[in-house]
Amino acid sequence: MVIYGARGLKSRGQARSLLALAAEEHWGLSVLPEMARHERGKPFFPGRADLQFNLSHSGDLALCALDGAPVGVDIQIVKDWRPGLPRRVCSAAELAWLEEQPELWPAFTLLWTLKEARAKESGRGLTSTIRDIRVPRPAGGAALFEGLWFKTWTGPGWAAAVCGHSRPPEKIFEKSLDIPPV
């Protein structure tokens, strides 16, 4: 598994540019294969089941994961969410963990990215109650939980997570996208 990130996006289409750059560097693909979407919206390459990927973007940030097995990523700008949202989408254990954190919204955003990444890895999306999507508590390093690997990252004003079958890398390859969207 490899993770690529970019900041300074001016359009959503640049997330696909990040995928193209990552696919060229990591897989040696000079042109992206044809893309399609599964029933629930997860993008894939129909003719290349050996090449798994996932994309996420928020604000001017993008994240892309490449692997040989299903993978999901999410990146979110930290913001003040609706006050009742944590009680609606978190389990009792997750709420208890949130109460222990020094800052609610950065911690909640990190937990949210884990849930999104898991939903995207499966390809089902957010079809079940978000509260029922089980993820490990955010902890700095990679964690194996229910047969899947998870990893989180944070930076000034953002949080990100990955979920997949391969152990995630410690670092995100940060790339410049001074190119127009694909």
PDB file of C-alpha atoms in Angstrom:
ATOM      1  CA  MET A   1       0.000   0.000   0.000  1.00  0.00           C
ATOM      2  CA  VAL A   2       1.114   3.518  -0.756  1.00  0.00           C
ATOM      3  CA  ILE A   3      -0.546   6.824   0.123  1.00  0.00           C
ATOM      4  CA  TYR A   4      -0.209  10.055  -1.854  1.00  0.00           C
ATOM      5  CA  GLY A   5      -1.451  13.460  -0.738  1.00  0.00           C
ATOM      6  CA  ALA A   6      -1.704  16.920  -2.241  1.00  0.00           C
ATOM      7  CA  ARG A   7      -2.722  20.346  -1.034  1.00  0.00           C
ATOM      8  CA  GLY A   8      -3.678  23.489  -2.868  1.00  0.00           C
ATOM      9  CA  LEU A   9      -6.344  21.892  -5.070  1.00  0.00           C
ATOM     10  CA  LYS A  10      -8.318  24.408  -7.055  1.00  0.00           C
ATOM     11  CA  SER A  11     -10.849  21.891  -8.383  1.00  0.00           C
ATOM     12  CA  ARG A  12     -12.158  18.449  -7.465  1.00  0.00           C
ATOM     13  CA  GLY A  13     -10.820  17.082 -10.741  1.00  0.00           C
ATOM     14  CA  GLN A  14      -7.297  17.524  -9.446  1.00  0.00           C
ATOM     15  CA  ALA A  15      -7.887  14.563  -7.096  1.00  0.00           C
ATOM     16  CA  ARG A  16      -7.966  12.439 -10.236  1.00  0.00           C
ATOM     17  CA  SER A  17      -4.730  14.131 -11.312  1.00  0.00           C
ATOM     18  CA  LEU A  18      -3.230  12.938  -8.029  1.00  0.00           C
ATOM     19  CA  LEU A  19      -4.396   9.394  -8.872  1.00  0.00           C
ATOM     20  CA  ALA A  20      -2.772   9.645 -12.313  1.00  0.00           C
ATOM     21  CA  LEU A  21       0.507  10.875 -10.816  1.00  0.00           C
ATOM     22  CA  ALA A  22       0.476   8.155  -8.141  1.00  0.00           C
ATOM     23  CA  ALA A  23      -0.368   5.420 -10.668  1.00  0.00           C
ATOM     24  CA  GLU A  24       2.489   6.517 -12.894  1.00  0.00           C
ATOM     25  CA  GLU A  25       5.029   6.673 -10.069  1.00  0.00           C
ATOM     26  CA  HIS A  26       3.941   3.529  -8.213  1.00  0.00           C
ATOM     27  CA  TRP A  27       2.614   1.245 -10.951  1.00  0.00           C
ATOM     28  CA  GLY A  28       4.443   2.681 -13.963  1.00  0.00           C
ATOM     29  CA  LEU A  29       1.192   3.535 -15.783  1.00  0.00           C
ATOM     30  CA  SER A  30       1.656   6.418 -18.210  1.00  0.00           C
ATOM     31  CA  VAL A  31      -2.115   6.477 -18.821  1.00  0.00           C
ATOM     32  CA  LEU A  32      -4.828   5.658 -16.307  1.00  0.00           C
ATOM     33  CA  PRO A  33      -6.889   2.579 -17.233  1.00  0.00           C
ATOM     34  CA  GLU A  34     -10.577   3.078 -17.953  1.00  0.00           C
ATOM     35  CA  MET A  35     -12.456   3.816 -14.729  1.00  0.00           C
ATOM     36  CA  ALA A  36     -15.960   2.818 -13.676  1.00  0.00           C
ATOM     37  CA  ARG A  37     -17.961   2.911 -10.452  1.00  0.00           C
ATOM     38  CA  HIS A  38     -19.404   0.036  -8.453  1.00  0.00           C
ATOM     39  CA  GLU A  39     -23.094   0.132  -7.559  1.00  0.00           C
ATOM     40  CA  ARG A  40     -22.412   2.154  -4.393  1.00  0.00           C
ATOM     41  CA  GLY A  41     -20.055   4.587  -6.140  1.00  0.00           C
ATOM     42  CA  LYS A  42     -16.572   3.253  -5.392  1.00  0.00           C
ATOM     43  CA  PRO A  43     -14.309   3.857  -8.415  1.00  0.00           C
ATOM     44  CA  PHE A  44     -12.317   0.995  -9.932  1.00  0.00           C
ATOM     45  CA  PHE A  45     -10.455  -0.077 -13.069  1.00  0.00           C
ATOM     46  CA  PRO A  46     -12.702  -2.725 -14.748  1.00  0.00           C
ATOM     47  CA  GLY A  47      -9.863  -4.404 -16.615  1.00  0.00           C
ATOM     48  CA  ARG A  48      -7.346  -4.309 -13.772  1.00  0.00           C
ATOM     49  CA  ALA A  49      -8.618  -6.025 -10.607  1.00  0.00           C
ATOM     50  CA  ASP A  50      -4.971  -6.200  -9.470  1.00  0.00           C
ATOM     51  CA  LEU A  51      -4.847  -2.395  -9.189  1.00  0.00           C
ATOM     52  CA  GLN A  52      -6.967  -1.157  -6.290  1.00  0.00           C
ATOM     53  CA  PHE A  53      -7.240   2.511  -5.319  1.00  0.00           C
ATOM     54  CA  ASN A  54      -9.345   5.044  -3.493  1.00  0.00           C
ATOM     55  CA  LEU A  55      -9.544   8.835  -3.454  1.00  0.00           C
ATOM     56  CA  SER A  56     -10.744  11.484  -1.051  1.00  0.00           C
ATOM     57  CA  HIS A  57     -10.730  15.266  -1.052  1.00  0.00           C
ATOM     58  CA  SER A  58     -11.806  17.986   1.346  1.00  0.00           C
ATOM     59  CA  GLY A  59     -11.308  21.678   0.834  1.00  0.00           C
ATOM     60  CA  ASP A  60      -8.013  22.075  -1.008  1.00  0.00           C
ATOM     61  CA  LEU A  61      -6.663  18.679   0.146  1.00  0.00           C
ATOM     62  CA  ALA A  62      -6.630  15.307  -1.609  1.00  0.00           C
ATOM     63  CA  LEU A  63      -5.563  11.815  -0.575  1.00  0.00           C
ATOM     64  CA  CYS A  64      -5.057   8.736  -2.764  1.00  0.00           C
ATOM     65  CA  ALA A  65      -4.309   5.143  -1.740  1.00  0.00           C
ATOM     66  CA  LEU A  66      -2.974   2.463  -4.092  1.00  0.00           C
ATOM     67  CA  ASP A  67      -2.831  -1.241  -3.273  1.00  0.00           C
ATOM     68  CA  GLY A  68      -3.312  -4.716  -4.686  1.00  0.00           C
ATOM     69  CA  ALA A  69      -6.364  -5.311  -2.449  1.00  0.00           C
ATOM     70  CA  PRO A  70      -9.430  -3.184  -1.592  1.00  0.00           C
ATOM     71  CA  VAL A  71      -8.542   0.036   0.192  1.00  0.00           C
ATOM     72  CA  GLY A  72     -10.401   3.107   1.451  1.00  0.00           C
ATOM     73  CA  VAL A  73      -9.142   6.570   2.390  1.00  0.00           C
ATOM     74  CA  ASP A  74     -10.701   9.696   3.780  1.00  0.00           C
ATOM     75  CA  ILE A  75      -9.393  13.177   4.455  1.00  0.00           C
ATOM     76  CA  GLN A  76     -11.373  15.910   6.171  1.00  0.00           C
ATOM     77  CA  ILE A  77     -10.816  19.531   7.070  1.00  0.00           C
ATOM     78  CA  VAL A  78     -11.352  19.911  10.841  1.00  0.00           C
ATOM     79  CA  LYS A  79     -14.396  22.045  11.482  1.00  0.00           C
ATOM     80  CA  ASP A  80     -17.053  22.585  14.098  1.00  0.00           C
ATOM     81  CA  TRP A  81     -19.605  19.918  13.190  1.00  0.00           C
ATOM     82  CA  ARG A  82     -23.244  20.052  14.295  1.00  0.00           C
ATOM     83  CA  PRO A  83     -23.284  19.706  18.104  1.00  0.00           C
ATOM     84  CA  GLY A  84     -25.534  16.604  18.141  1.00  0.00           C
ATOM     85  CA  LEU A  85     -23.610  14.708  15.463  1.00  0.00           C
ATOM     86  CA  PRO A  86     -21.237  12.754  17.740  1.00  0.00           C
ATOM     87  CA  ARG A  87     -24.176  11.285  19.702  1.00  0.00           C
ATOM     88  CA  ARG A  88     -25.852  10.303  16.431  1.00  0.00           C
ATOM     89  CA  VAL A  89     -22.883   8.602  14.747  1.00  0.00           C
ATOM     90  CA  CYS A  90     -20.677   7.307  17.576  1.00  0.00           C
ATOM     91  CA  SER A  91     -21.009   4.194  19.697  1.00  0.00           C
ATOM     92  CA  ALA A  92     -20.995   4.480  23.489  1.00  0.00           C
ATOM     93  CA  ALA A  93     -17.306   3.463  23.553  1.00  0.00           C
ATOM     94  CA  GLU A  94     -16.441   6.066  20.907  1.00  0.00           C
ATOM     95  CA  LEU A  95     -18.321   8.763  22.842  1.00  0.00           C
ATOM     96  CA  ALA A  96     -16.388   7.832  25.981  1.00  0.00           C
ATOM     97  CA  TRP A  97     -13.127   8.116  24.019  1.00  0.00           C
ATOM     98  CA  LEU A  98     -14.184  11.517  22.656  1.00  0.00           C
ATOM     99  CA  GLU A  99     -14.907  12.772  26.170  1.00  0.00           C
ATOM    100  CA  GLU A 100     -11.291  11.978  27.123  1.00  0.00           C
ATOM    101  CA  GLN A 101      -9.854  14.069  24.288  1.00  0.00           C
ATOM    102  CA  PRO A 102      -8.627  17.620  24.903  1.00  0.00           C
ATOM    103  CA  GLU A 103     -10.338  18.985  21.772  1.00  0.00           C
ATOM    104  CA  LEU A 104     -13.647  17.550  20.584  1.00  0.00           C
ATOM    105  CA  TRP A 105     -13.744  18.470  16.890  1.00  0.00           C
ATOM    106  CA  PRO A 106     -10.231  17.375  15.858  1.00  0.00           C
ATOM    107  CA  ALA A 107     -10.799  14.052  17.679  1.00  0.00           C
ATOM    108  CA  PHE A 108     -14.272  13.613  16.170  1.00  0.00           C
ATOM    109  CA  THR A 109     -12.936  14.393  12.682  1.00  0.00           C
ATOM    110  CA  LEU A 110     -10.243  11.752  13.085  1.00  0.00           C
ATOM    111  CA  LEU A 111     -12.826   9.174  14.181  1.00  0.00           C
ATOM    112  CA  TRP A 112     -15.067  10.174  11.262  1.00  0.00           C
ATOM    113  CA  THR A 113     -12.224   9.638   8.760  1.00  0.00           C
ATOM    114  CA  LEU A 114     -11.687   6.118  10.128  1.00  0.00           C
ATOM    115  CA  LYS A 115     -15.381   5.293   9.670  1.00  0.00           C
ATOM    116  CA  GLU A 116     -15.429   6.728   6.135  1.00  0.00           C
ATOM    117  CA  ALA A 117     -12.238   4.862   5.187  1.00  0.00           C
ATOM    118  CA  ARG A 118     -13.729   1.571   6.391  1.00  0.00           C
ATOM    119  CA  ALA A 119     -16.981   2.182   4.519  1.00  0.00           C
ATOM    120  CA  LYS A 120     -15.035   3.033   1.355  1.00  0.00           C
ATOM    121  CA  GLU A 121     -12.737  -0.012   1.664  1.00  0.00           C
ATOM    122  CA  SER A 122     -15.744  -2.337   1.596  1.00  0.00           C
ATOM    123  CA  GLY A 123     -17.306  -0.537  -1.352  1.00  0.00           C
ATOM    124  CA  ARG A 124     -20.617  -0.394   0.521  1.00  0.00           C
ATOM    125  CA  GLY A 125     -20.271   3.274   1.425  1.00  0.00           C
ATOM    126  CA  LEU A 126     -22.337   4.676   4.246  1.00  0.00           C
ATOM    127  CA  THR A 127     -25.250   2.290   3.761  1.00  0.00           C
ATOM    128  CA  SER A 128     -25.495   1.134   7.372  1.00  0.00           C
ATOM    129  CA  THR A 129     -25.894   3.242  10.480  1.00  0.00           C
ATOM    130  CA  ILE A 130     -22.645   5.154  10.900  1.00  0.00           C
ATOM    131  CA  ARG A 131     -22.705   4.297  14.598  1.00  0.00           C
ATOM    132  CA  ASP A 132     -22.427   0.605  13.643  1.00  0.00           C
ATOM    133  CA  ILE A 133     -19.252   1.023  11.565  1.00  0.00           C
ATOM    134  CA  ARG A 134     -16.605  -0.394  13.883  1.00  0.00           C
ATOM    135  CA  VAL A 135     -13.120   1.126  13.841  1.00  0.00           C
ATOM    136  CA  PRO A 136     -10.173   1.150  16.226  1.00  0.00           C
ATOM    137  CA  ARG A 137      -9.619   4.186  18.428  1.00  0.00           C
ATOM    138  CA  PRO A 138      -7.177   6.562  16.748  1.00  0.00           C
ATOM    139  CA  ALA A 139      -3.667   5.803  17.961  1.00  0.00           C
ATOM    140  CA  GLY A 140      -0.654   7.149  15.995  1.00  0.00           C
ATOM    141  CA  GLY A 141       0.625   3.950  14.405  1.00  0.00           C
ATOM    142  CA  ALA A 142      -0.925   1.314  12.207  1.00  0.00           C
ATOM    143  CA  ALA A 143      -3.506  -0.931  13.882  1.00  0.00           C
ATOM    144  CA  LEU A 144      -4.885  -4.319  12.858  1.00  0.00           C
ATOM    145  CA  PHE A 145      -8.588  -4.421  13.751  1.00  0.00           C
ATOM    146  CA  GLU A 146     -11.099  -7.095  12.698  1.00  0.00           C
ATOM    147  CA  GLY A 147      -8.746  -8.326   9.973  1.00  0.00           C
ATOM    148  CA  LEU A 148      -8.153  -4.879   8.430  1.00  0.00           C
ATOM    149  CA  TRP A 149      -5.282  -2.422   8.776  1.00  0.00           C
ATOM    150  CA  PHE A 150      -5.994   1.172   9.830  1.00  0.00           C
ATOM    151  CA  LYS A 151      -3.766   4.223  10.081  1.00  0.00           C
ATOM    152  CA  THR A 152      -4.487   7.879  10.796  1.00  0.00           C
ATOM    153  CA  TRP A 153      -2.614  11.080  10.099  1.00  0.00           C
ATOM    154  CA  THR A 154      -3.206  14.654  11.219  1.00  0.00           C
ATOM    155  CA  GLY A 155      -1.870  18.055  10.274  1.00  0.00           C
ATOM    156  CA  PRO A 156      -2.789  21.667  10.901  1.00  0.00           C
ATOM    157  CA  GLY A 157      -6.553  21.732  10.437  1.00  0.00           C
ATOM    158  CA  TRP A 158      -6.984  18.296   8.840  1.00  0.00           C
ATOM    159  CA  ALA A 159      -7.293  14.591   9.648  1.00  0.00           C
ATOM    160  CA  ALA A 160      -6.984  11.520   7.412  1.00  0.00           C
ATOM    161  CA  ALA A 161      -7.299   7.741   7.636  1.00  0.00           C
ATOM    162  CA  VAL A 162      -6.816   4.616   5.549  1.00  0.00           C
ATOM    163  CA  CYS A 163      -8.344   1.144   5.848  1.00  0.00           C
ATOM    164  CA  GLY A 164      -7.146  -1.858   3.882  1.00  0.00           C
ATOM    165  CA  HIS A 165      -5.772  -5.378   3.785  1.00  0.00           C
ATOM    166  CA  SER A 166      -2.102  -4.334   3.676  1.00  0.00           C
ATOM    167  CA  ARG A 167      -0.133  -2.674   6.426  1.00  0.00           C
ATOM    168  CA  PRO A 168      -0.257   1.098   5.758  1.00  0.00           C
ATOM    169  CA  PRO A 169       2.912   3.147   5.376  1.00  0.00           C
ATOM    170  CA  GLU A 170       3.950   5.587   8.080  1.00  0.00           C
ATOM    171  CA  LYS A 171       4.204   8.520   5.695  1.00  0.00           C
ATOM    172  CA  ILE A 172       2.118  10.115   2.993  1.00  0.00           C
ATOM    173  CA  PHE A 173       3.983  10.994  -0.220  1.00  0.00           C
ATOM    174  CA  GLU A 174       3.144  14.663  -0.607  1.00  0.00           C
ATOM    175  CA  LYS A 175       2.929  15.819  -4.216  1.00  0.00           C
ATOM    176  CA  SER A 176       2.501  19.141  -5.952  1.00  0.00           C
ATOM    177  CA  LEU A 177      -0.356  19.346  -8.422  1.00  0.00           C
ATOM    178  CA  ASP A 178       0.685  22.309 -10.531  1.00  0.00           C
ATOM    179  CA  ILE A 179      -1.102  20.662 -13.433  1.00  0.00           C
ATOM    180  CA  PRO A 180      -4.635  21.042 -14.747  1.00  0.00           C
ATOM    181  CA  PRO A 181      -7.227  18.387 -13.790  1.00  0.00           C
ATOM    182  CA  VAL A 182      -7.241  15.173 -15.865  1.00  0.00           C
TER     183      VAL A 182
END
